[in-house]
GROMACS .gro file of C-alpha atoms in nm:
model
  344
    1MET     CA    1  -3.817  -0.120  -0.008
    2SER     CA    2  -3.618  -0.130  -0.331
    3SER     CA    3  -3.340   0.096  -0.434
    4PRO     CA    4  -3.021   0.070  -0.635
    5ALA     CA    5  -2.778  -0.194  -0.517
    6SER     CA    6  -2.468  -0.116  -0.317
    7PRO     CA    7  -2.233  -0.372  -0.463
    8ALA     CA    8  -1.901  -0.208  -0.384
    9ALA     CA    9  -1.761  -0.435  -0.120
   10ALA     CA   10  -1.425  -0.286  -0.048
   11PRO     CA   11  -1.400   0.066   0.094
   12GLU     CA   12  -1.446   0.214  -0.252
   13ALA     CA   13  -1.688   0.438  -0.434
   14PRO     CA   14  -2.013   0.246  -0.481
   15ASP     CA   15  -2.102   0.114  -0.824
   16ARG     CA   16  -2.479   0.139  -0.859
   17THR     CA   17  -2.665  -0.117  -1.067
   18PRO     CA   18  -3.029  -0.021  -1.136
   19GLY     CA   19  -3.293  -0.281  -1.063
   20ARG     CA   20  -3.116  -0.452  -0.774
   21GLU     CA   21  -3.238  -0.436  -0.418
   22ARG     CA   22  -2.995  -0.260  -0.190
   23ARG     CA   23  -2.823  -0.487   0.060
   24TYR     CA   24  -2.831  -0.281   0.377
   25ASP     CA   25  -2.654  -0.560   0.564
   26ILE     CA   26  -2.361  -0.513   0.324
   27ASP     CA   27  -2.375  -0.139   0.387
   28LEU     CA   28  -2.364  -0.207   0.760
   29LEU     CA   29  -2.067  -0.440   0.717
   30ARG     CA   30  -1.879  -0.176   0.518
   31VAL     CA   31  -1.935   0.086   0.789
   32LEU     CA   32  -1.835  -0.155   1.069
   33CYS     CA   33  -1.523  -0.265   0.883
   34THR     CA   34  -1.418   0.091   0.803
   35ALA     CA   35  -1.454   0.188   1.170
   36ALA     CA   36  -1.262  -0.128   1.266
   37VAL     CA   37  -0.972  -0.028   1.038
   38VAL     CA   38  -0.954   0.306   1.221
   39LEU     CA   39  -0.946   0.114   1.551
   40VAL     CA   40  -0.661  -0.109   1.428
   41HIS     CA   41  -0.446   0.190   1.334
   42ALA     CA   42  -0.536   0.376   1.654
   43SER     CA   43  -0.432   0.064   1.846
   44ALA     CA   44  -0.097   0.067   1.666
   45GLU     CA   45  -0.034   0.417   1.804
   46PHE     CA   46  -0.093   0.287   2.157
   47ILE     CA   47   0.139  -0.009   2.100
   48ASP     CA   48   0.411   0.224   1.971
   49ALA     CA   49   0.363   0.440   2.281
   50GLY     CA   50   0.420   0.142   2.511
   51HIS     CA   51   0.059   0.044   2.592
   52ARG     CA   52   0.100  -0.305   2.448
   53THR     CA   53  -0.190  -0.493   2.608
   54THR     CA   54  -0.441  -0.220   2.533
   55GLY     CA   55  -0.316  -0.185   2.178
   56ILE     CA   56  -0.323  -0.558   2.106
   57LEU     CA   57  -0.675  -0.595   2.244
   58GLY     CA   58  -0.789  -0.304   2.027
   59ASP     CA   59  -0.617  -0.456   1.726
   60THR     CA   60  -0.790  -0.788   1.799
   61ALA     CA   61  -1.130  -0.618   1.800
   62GLY     CA   62  -1.071  -0.480   1.452
   63ARG     CA   63  -0.857  -0.749   1.286
   64PHE     CA   64  -1.158  -0.898   1.103
   65ALA     CA   65  -1.201  -0.585   0.891
   66VAL     CA   66  -0.956  -0.646   0.606
   67PRO     CA   67  -1.056  -1.010   0.544
   68VAL     CA   68  -1.424  -0.913   0.553
   69PHE     CA   69  -1.354  -0.641   0.295
   70PHE     CA   70  -1.203  -0.908   0.071
   71ALA     CA   71  -1.506  -1.131   0.134
   72MET     CA   72  -1.743  -0.851   0.036
   73ALA     CA   73  -1.530  -0.783  -0.270
   74GLY     CA   74  -1.585  -1.142  -0.378
   75TRP     CA   75  -1.960  -1.111  -0.325
   76ALA     CA   76  -1.971  -0.790  -0.529
   77ALA     CA   77  -1.765  -0.928  -0.817
   78LEU     CA   78  -1.922  -1.274  -0.835
   79SER     CA   79  -2.279  -1.228  -0.715
   80GLY     CA   80  -2.386  -0.880  -0.609
   81ALA     CA   81  -2.295  -0.683  -0.920
   82PRO     CA   82  -2.079  -0.879  -1.165
   83VAL     CA   83  -1.943  -0.671  -1.451
   84GLY     CA   84  -2.122  -0.688  -1.785
   85ASP     CA   85  -1.833  -0.590  -2.009
   86GLU     CA   86  -1.467  -0.494  -2.007
   87SER     CA   87  -1.531  -0.120  -2.002
   88ARG     CA   88  -1.732  -0.160  -1.682
   89LEU     CA   89  -1.446  -0.354  -1.524
   90LEU     CA   90  -1.186  -0.095  -1.622
   91SER     CA   91  -1.417   0.180  -1.496
   92ARG     CA   92  -1.430   0.010  -1.155
   93LEU     CA   93  -1.052  -0.002  -1.147
   94GLY     CA   94  -1.037   0.368  -1.231
   95ARG     CA   95  -1.266   0.457  -0.942
   96ILE     CA   96  -1.012   0.298  -0.709
   97LEU     CA   97  -0.688   0.408  -0.871
   98ARG     CA   98  -0.769   0.780  -0.907
   99PRO     CA   99  -0.832   0.846  -0.535
  100MET     CA  100  -0.552   0.606  -0.446
  101ALA     CA  101  -0.305   0.814  -0.648
  102VAL     CA  102  -0.436   1.144  -0.509
  103TRP     CA  103  -0.411   1.033  -0.147
  104THR     CA  104  -0.070   0.876  -0.195
  105ALA     CA  105   0.050   1.214  -0.321
  106LEU     CA  106  -0.118   1.396  -0.031
  107TYR     CA  107   0.037   1.170   0.233
  108LEU     CA  108   0.379   1.206   0.069
  109LEU     CA  109   0.332   1.585   0.069
  110CYS     CA  110   0.248   1.578   0.440
  111ALA     CA  111   0.562   1.372   0.505
  112TYR     CA  112   0.770   1.621   0.307
  113LEU     CA  113   0.623   1.921   0.495
  114ALA     CA  114   0.692   1.742   0.824
  115GLY     CA  115   1.060   1.728   0.730
  116GLU     CA  116   1.084   1.354   0.675
  117THR     CA  117   1.368   1.230   0.456
  118GLY     CA  118   1.350   1.002   0.152
  119VAL     CA  119   1.011   1.127   0.036
  120GLY     CA  120   1.124   1.140  -0.327
  121ALA     CA  121   1.236   0.778  -0.319
  122GLU     CA  122   0.908   0.681  -0.154
  123ALA     CA  123   0.714   0.856  -0.430
  124ALA     CA  124   0.890   0.641  -0.690
  125SER     CA  125   0.838   0.330  -0.478
  126ALA     CA  126   0.465   0.399  -0.464
  127LEU     CA  127   0.441   0.281  -0.825
  128PHE     CA  128   0.560  -0.062  -0.711
  129GLY     CA  129   0.394  -0.099  -0.374
  130SER     CA  130   0.267   0.071  -0.061
  131VAL     CA  131   0.496   0.328   0.103
  132GLU     CA  132   0.543   0.423   0.468
  133ALA     CA  133   0.379   0.765   0.436
  134ALA     CA  134   0.057   0.595   0.321
  135PHE     CA  135   0.115   0.246   0.455
  136HIS     CA  136  -0.258   0.181   0.503
  137LEU     CA  137  -0.302   0.181   0.125
  138TRP     CA  138  -0.127  -0.159   0.101
  139TYR     CA  139  -0.476  -0.308   0.097
  140LEU     CA  140  -0.551  -0.152  -0.241
  141TYR     CA  141  -0.236  -0.301  -0.392
  142ALA     CA  142  -0.397  -0.640  -0.324
  143TYR     CA  143  -0.757  -0.537  -0.391
  144VAL     CA  144  -0.696  -0.403  -0.743
  145PRO     CA  145  -0.545  -0.731  -0.876
  146LEU     CA  146  -0.822  -0.925  -0.697
  147LEU     CA  147  -1.093  -0.714  -0.859
  148LEU     CA  148  -0.922  -0.752  -1.196
  149LEU     CA  149  -0.886  -1.130  -1.159
  150LEU     CA  150  -1.247  -1.186  -1.053
  151GLY     CA  151  -1.377  -0.948  -1.318
  152VAL     CA  152  -1.187  -1.127  -1.594
  153LEU     CA  153  -1.318  -1.462  -1.470
  154VAL     CA  154  -1.675  -1.333  -1.479
  155LEU     CA  155  -1.632  -1.198  -1.833
  156VAL     CA  156  -1.469  -1.516  -1.964
  157VAL     CA  157  -1.688  -1.774  -1.787
  158ARG     CA  158  -2.026  -1.602  -1.760
  159ARG     CA  159  -2.023  -1.356  -2.050
  160ARG     CA  160  -1.816  -1.567  -2.292
  161ALA     CA  161  -1.614  -1.252  -2.364
  162LEU     CA  162  -1.248  -1.195  -2.446
  163PRO     CA  163  -1.142  -0.887  -2.244
  164LEU     CA  164  -0.808  -0.826  -2.414
  165LYS     CA  165  -0.708  -0.510  -2.226
  166ALA     CA  166  -0.799  -0.653  -1.887
  167LEU     CA  167  -0.624  -0.981  -1.966
  168ALA     CA  168  -0.310  -0.797  -2.076
  169LEU     CA  169  -0.312  -0.596  -1.753
  170LEU     CA  170  -0.363  -0.911  -1.548
  171VAL     CA  171  -0.073  -1.084  -1.722
  172ALA     CA  172   0.147  -0.778  -1.669
  173LEU     CA  173   0.074  -0.783  -1.295
  174ALA     CA  174   0.146  -1.156  -1.283
  175VAL     CA  175   0.486  -1.144  -1.455
  176ALA     CA  176   0.607  -0.820  -1.297
  177PRO     CA  177   0.773  -0.979  -0.988
  178ALA     CA  178   0.977  -1.220  -1.202
  179LEU     CA  179   1.061  -0.940  -1.443
  180ALA     CA  180   1.186  -0.726  -1.155
  181GLY     CA  181   1.412  -1.013  -1.051
  182ASP     CA  182   1.550  -1.041  -1.404
  183VAL     CA  183   1.618  -0.667  -1.413
  184ARG     CA  184   1.806  -0.698  -1.086
  185GLU     CA  185   2.023  -0.981  -1.224
  186VAL     CA  186   2.099  -0.809  -1.556
  187THR     CA  187   2.149  -0.449  -1.447
  188GLY     CA  188   2.232  -0.470  -1.077
  189TRP     CA  189   1.953  -0.221  -1.002
  190ALA     CA  190   1.721  -0.339  -0.729
  191PRO     CA  191   1.363  -0.225  -0.796
  192PRO     CA  192   1.138  -0.167  -0.492
  193ASP     CA  193   0.937  -0.463  -0.367
  194TRP     CA  194   0.637  -0.542  -0.586
  195GLY     CA  195   0.311  -0.492  -0.399
  196TRP     CA  196   0.048  -0.547  -0.670
  197SER     CA  197  -0.028  -0.910  -0.583
  198VAL     CA  198  -0.303  -1.131  -0.445
  199PRO     CA  199  -0.217  -1.397  -0.182
  200LEU     CA  200  -0.411  -1.722  -0.206
  201SER     CA  201  -0.573  -1.654   0.131
  202THR     CA  202  -0.720  -1.333  -0.011
  203VAL     CA  203  -0.875  -1.522  -0.304
  204VAL     CA  204  -1.020  -1.777  -0.062
  205TYR     CA  205  -1.171  -1.501   0.153
  206ALA     CA  206  -1.326  -1.352  -0.162
  207VAL     CA  207  -1.476  -1.676  -0.293
  208ALA     CA  208  -1.588  -1.818   0.042
  209GLY     CA  209  -1.719  -1.478   0.149
  210ALA     CA  210  -1.918  -1.449  -0.173
  211ALA     CA  211  -2.075  -1.788  -0.107
  212LEU     CA  212  -2.160  -1.702   0.254
  213LEU     CA  213  -2.305  -1.358   0.175
  214ALA     CA  214  -2.508  -1.488  -0.119
  215ALA     CA  215  -2.642  -1.796   0.062
  216PRO     CA  216  -2.971  -1.819   0.250
  217ARG     CA  217  -2.954  -1.791   0.628
  218LEU     CA  218  -2.717  -2.058   0.762
  219GLY     CA  219  -2.816  -2.144   1.117
  220PRO     CA  220  -2.927  -1.926   1.410
  221ARG     CA  221  -2.769  -1.582   1.426
  222ALA     CA  222  -2.716  -1.623   1.800
  223LEU     CA  223  -2.499  -1.927   1.734
  224TRP     CA  224  -2.283  -1.730   1.490
  225ALA     CA  225  -2.255  -1.447   1.745
  226ALA     CA  226  -2.147  -1.692   2.016
  227GLY     CA  227  -1.890  -1.833   1.777
  228ALA     CA  228  -1.765  -1.481   1.706
  229ALA     CA  229  -1.720  -1.414   2.079
  230VAL     CA  230  -1.519  -1.736   2.122
  231ALA     CA  231  -1.312  -1.659   1.810
  232PHE     CA  232  -1.234  -1.305   1.930
  233ALA     CA  233  -1.121  -1.442   2.269
  234ALA     CA  234  -0.900  -1.701   2.099
  235LEU     CA  235  -0.749  -1.438   1.871
  236ALA     CA  236  -0.677  -1.211   2.167
  237VAL     CA  237  -0.493  -1.491   2.349
  238TYR     CA  238  -0.302  -1.576   2.031
  239GLN     CA  239  -0.192  -1.217   1.972
  240LEU     CA  240  -0.094  -1.164   2.335
  241THR     CA  241   0.105  -1.486   2.369
  242VAL     CA  242   0.212  -1.613   2.026
  243ARG     CA  243   0.226  -1.356   1.749
  244HIS     CA  244   0.125  -0.999   1.690
  245PRO     CA  245   0.007  -0.897   1.443
  246ALA     CA  246  -0.169  -1.220   1.354
  247ALA     CA  247  -0.147  -1.304   0.984
  248TYR     CA  248  -0.468  -1.234   0.795
  249GLY     CA  249  -0.441  -1.583   0.647
  250GLY     CA  250  -0.409  -1.744   0.990
  251VAL     CA  251  -0.663  -1.977   1.149
  252ALA     CA  252  -0.757  -1.740   1.431
  253VAL     CA  253  -0.826  -1.446   1.201
  254ALA     CA  254  -1.017  -1.667   0.957
  255ALA     CA  255  -1.238  -1.793   1.239
  256VAL     CA  256  -1.320  -1.438   1.349
  257THR     CA  257  -1.380  -1.329   0.990
  258PHE     CA  258  -1.633  -1.597   0.901
  259ALA     CA  259  -1.804  -1.572   1.239
  260VAL     CA  260  -1.855  -1.198   1.185
  261LEU     CA  261  -1.984  -1.261   0.833
  262GLY     CA  262  -2.228  -1.523   0.959
  263THR     CA  263  -2.346  -1.291   1.236
  264VAL     CA  264  -2.410  -0.983   1.025
  265ALA     CA  265  -2.505  -1.133   0.685
  266GLY     CA  266  -2.874  -1.093   0.617
  267VAL     CA  267  -2.942  -0.889   0.931
  268ARG     CA  268  -3.240  -0.660   0.893
  269VAL     CA  269  -3.139  -0.295   0.928
  270PRO     CA  270  -3.433  -0.090   1.065
  271GLU     CA  271  -3.583   0.138   0.801
  272ARG     CA  272  -3.539   0.450   1.014
  273VAL     CA  273  -3.159   0.414   1.013
  274ARG     CA  274  -3.117   0.287   0.657
  275PRO     CA  275  -3.056   0.633   0.505
  276LEU     CA  276  -2.778   0.701   0.758
  277VAL     CA  277  -2.619   0.358   0.711
  278ALA     CA  278  -2.633   0.400   0.333
  279ARG     CA  279  -2.478   0.746   0.349
  280LEU     CA  280  -2.196   0.630   0.574
  281SER     CA  281  -2.144   0.329   0.349
  282ASP     CA  282  -2.111   0.554   0.046
  283ALA     CA  283  -1.853   0.758   0.239
  284SER     CA  284  -1.652   0.454   0.354
  285PHE     CA  285  -1.386   0.465   0.084
  286GLY     CA  286  -1.309   0.829   0.152
  287THR     CA  287  -1.308   0.756   0.525
  288TYR     CA  288  -1.058   0.477   0.473
  289LEU     CA  289  -0.833   0.701   0.265
  290VAL     CA  290  -0.830   1.000   0.499
  291HIS     CA  291  -0.846   0.835   0.842
  292LEU     CA  292  -0.469   0.798   0.891
  293LEU     CA  293  -0.438   1.176   0.913
  294TRP     CA  294  -0.692   1.189   1.195
  295VAL     CA  295  -0.531   0.894   1.373
  296ARG     CA  296  -0.198   1.077   1.369
  297LEU     CA  297  -0.355   1.406   1.479
  298LEU     CA  298  -0.594   1.280   1.748
  299VAL     CA  299  -0.471   0.941   1.867
  300GLY     CA  300  -0.092   0.962   1.845
  301PRO     CA  301  -0.048   1.265   2.077
  302VAL     CA  302  -0.279   1.118   2.342
  303ALA     CA  303  -0.113   0.776   2.333
  304GLY     CA  304   0.232   0.934   2.353
  305ARG     CA  305   0.149   1.146   2.661
  306LEU     CA  306  -0.060   0.889   2.846
  307PRO     CA  307   0.114   0.749   3.158
  308ASP     CA  308   0.090   0.381   3.246
  309GLY     CA  309  -0.236   0.286   3.413
  310PRO     CA  310  -0.583   0.140   3.372
  311TRP     CA  311  -0.716   0.438   3.174
  312ALA     CA  312  -0.541   0.338   2.850
  313PRO     CA  313  -0.838   0.130   2.720
  314ALA     CA  314  -1.076   0.420   2.777
  315ALA     CA  315  -0.834   0.660   2.606
  316LEU     CA  316  -0.806   0.425   2.308
  317ALA     CA  317  -1.184   0.394   2.281
  318VAL     CA  318  -1.241   0.769   2.298
  319THR     CA  319  -0.967   0.867   2.055
  320ALA     CA  320  -1.052   0.590   1.807
  321VAL     CA  321  -1.418   0.697   1.804
  322ALA     CA  322  -1.312   1.059   1.758
  323ALA     CA  323  -1.082   0.971   1.467
  324ALA     CA  324  -1.349   0.755   1.302
  325ALA     CA  325  -1.616   1.023   1.346
  326ALA     CA  326  -1.393   1.295   1.203
  327SER     CA  327  -1.295   1.075   0.908
  328PHE     CA  328  -1.655   0.985   0.824
  329ALA     CA  329  -1.758   1.350   0.864
  330VAL     CA  330  -1.508   1.489   0.615
  331SER     CA  331  -1.580   1.207   0.368
  332VAL     CA  332  -1.954   1.278   0.385
  333TRP     CA  333  -1.877   1.649   0.343
  334TRP     CA  334  -1.695   1.602   0.012
  335GLY     CA  335  -1.960   1.357  -0.110
  336ARG     CA  336  -2.040   1.541  -0.433
  337PRO     CA  337  -1.975   1.313  -0.734
  338ALA     CA  338  -1.708   1.540  -0.882
  339TRP     CA  339  -1.514   1.540  -0.554
  340ARG     CA  340  -1.581   1.173  -0.477
  341LYS     CA  341  -1.426   1.081  -0.813
  342TRP     CA  342  -1.087   1.208  -0.693
  343LEU     CA  343  -1.108   1.188  -0.312
  344GLY     CA  344  -1.298   0.862  -0.272
   0.00000   0.00000   0.00000
């Protein structure tokens, strides 16, 4: 069954490329990772409320999501749907930045209406990096430079093009941190921390993930699944005894990430559920953008009122599922193209 491709690999509005077969395994990964992000932030509410073990175990179950998003981004940019020209690359950036700006403003407005202080300063800081009111958007401050870097590489190496605007933007992002330091030295004004940057581990996830997702089947799926189970157990022990949250560039998280990729990559999604998986995949970016509101509305109050006891894991599971379902539902609801352009 052929249909347009679904190359968007981060939780962003899909970029359809006619003539490509749709990768339903990538759609499935996007849905799983989006739900896992909701679980991570729901788990944080339980940790803040004093349910540390439950929260850390929930966080462990979803910690693969962000690295897998970066891996899928690499596949999309380098293999699944590489850009054909600079205008296409800039258009992809716009589809991320518009909803990002809208939701940053909405979260800041919610913070202002809730009586929080310093909202004006946070609004200015949002130009430099993620802010507390919309802290989950930090991911996009790394994803946008990654998408730009990979897109420029594709245009220069594969298309033999000279994307002047994209190159100028890439250079501006690269020199901005040093420039901010110079401004601080000369004027004494301390700009907010610069968040538009790509750690080396993120680039590695993107390139290695692209290779793994584009490769033929590598070994038995059951072996990858067994490896994933061992990696999740190791990560749980690490987070409970050594460090929480585990760094995304750490060995334990990397092991979970690649084990999940190897388990799900190439899996055959039954035809009867493909339309649902595709629809949820298309709604993933909007789900990612809106879910923090539902986590605060549905998960936070329950975690804060829950007494100590063995029912905390069940409460986390129920509230996280409720928050994810509500987030997907509203994102599907505003799925018209004109709305999706601004809301994700």
